[in-house]
Amino acid sequence: MVRQSGGIDAGKSPGMRVFAFAGGGRARTDKHRKSLSDLSPDVLFDDMDEPWREY
């Protein structure tokens, strides 16, 4: 489990929208991205400009 799981769970618990950043340094591996995706954030992105285009 990646460290972000606590933050994702904490945000989703009260019904907040959760954005998970999978960019920068070692976070850009497929394994890390899959780990984050498995935690079911509402938005998973790797470019800081990306989520604002859609939301």
Coordinates of C-alpha atoms in Angstrom, one line a residue:
M1 CA 0.0 0.0 0.0
V2 CA 1.3 3.4 -0.8
R3 CA 1.5 6.2 1.8
Q4 CA -1.2 8.2 0.1
S5 CA -3.8 5.6 1.1
G6 CA -4.5 7.4 4.4
G7 CA -5.1 10.7 2.6
I8 CA -7.3 9.2 -0.1
D9 CA -9.4 7.3 2.5
A10 CA -9.6 10.4 4.7
G11 CA -10.9 12.5 1.9
K12 CA -13.4 9.9 0.5
S13 CA -14.8 9.0 4.0
P14 CA -16.8 12.3 4.4
G15 CA -17.6 12.3 0.7
M16 CA -15.0 14.7 -0.6
R17 CA -13.6 14.5 -4.1
V18 CA -10.1 13.2 -4.1
F19 CA -7.4 14.1 -6.6
A20 CA -4.3 11.9 -6.5
F21 CA -1.0 13.3 -8.1
A22 CA 1.1 10.6 -9.8
G23 CA 3.8 12.9 -11.1
G24 CA 7.3 13.8 -10.3
G25 CA 10.4 11.7 -9.6
R26 CA 9.8 8.1 -8.5
A27 CA 6.0 8.5 -8.6
R28 CA 5.9 8.2 -12.4
T29 CA 6.3 4.4 -12.4
D30 CA 3.5 2.2 -13.7
K31 CA 3.6 0.3 -10.4
H32 CA 3.0 3.5 -8.4
R33 CA 0.3 4.7 -10.7
K34 CA -1.5 1.4 -10.4
S35 CA -1.2 1.5 -6.6
L36 CA -2.8 4.9 -6.6
S37 CA -5.5 3.9 -9.1
D38 CA -6.4 0.8 -6.9
L39 CA -7.2 3.2 -4.1
S40 CA -10.0 4.7 -6.3
P41 CA -9.3 8.5 -6.2
D42 CA -11.9 10.5 -8.2
V43 CA -9.1 11.9 -10.3
L44 CA -5.6 10.5 -10.9
F45 CA -3.3 12.9 -12.8
D46 CA 0.4 13.4 -13.5
D47 CA 0.4 16.9 -14.9
M48 CA -0.5 19.8 -12.6
D49 CA -2.4 21.6 -15.4
E50 CA -4.4 18.5 -16.2
P51 CA -7.2 18.3 -13.6
W52 CA -8.2 21.9 -13.9
R53 CA -9.1 21.4 -17.6
E54 CA -11.9 19.0 -16.8
Y55 CA -13.1 20.1 -13.3

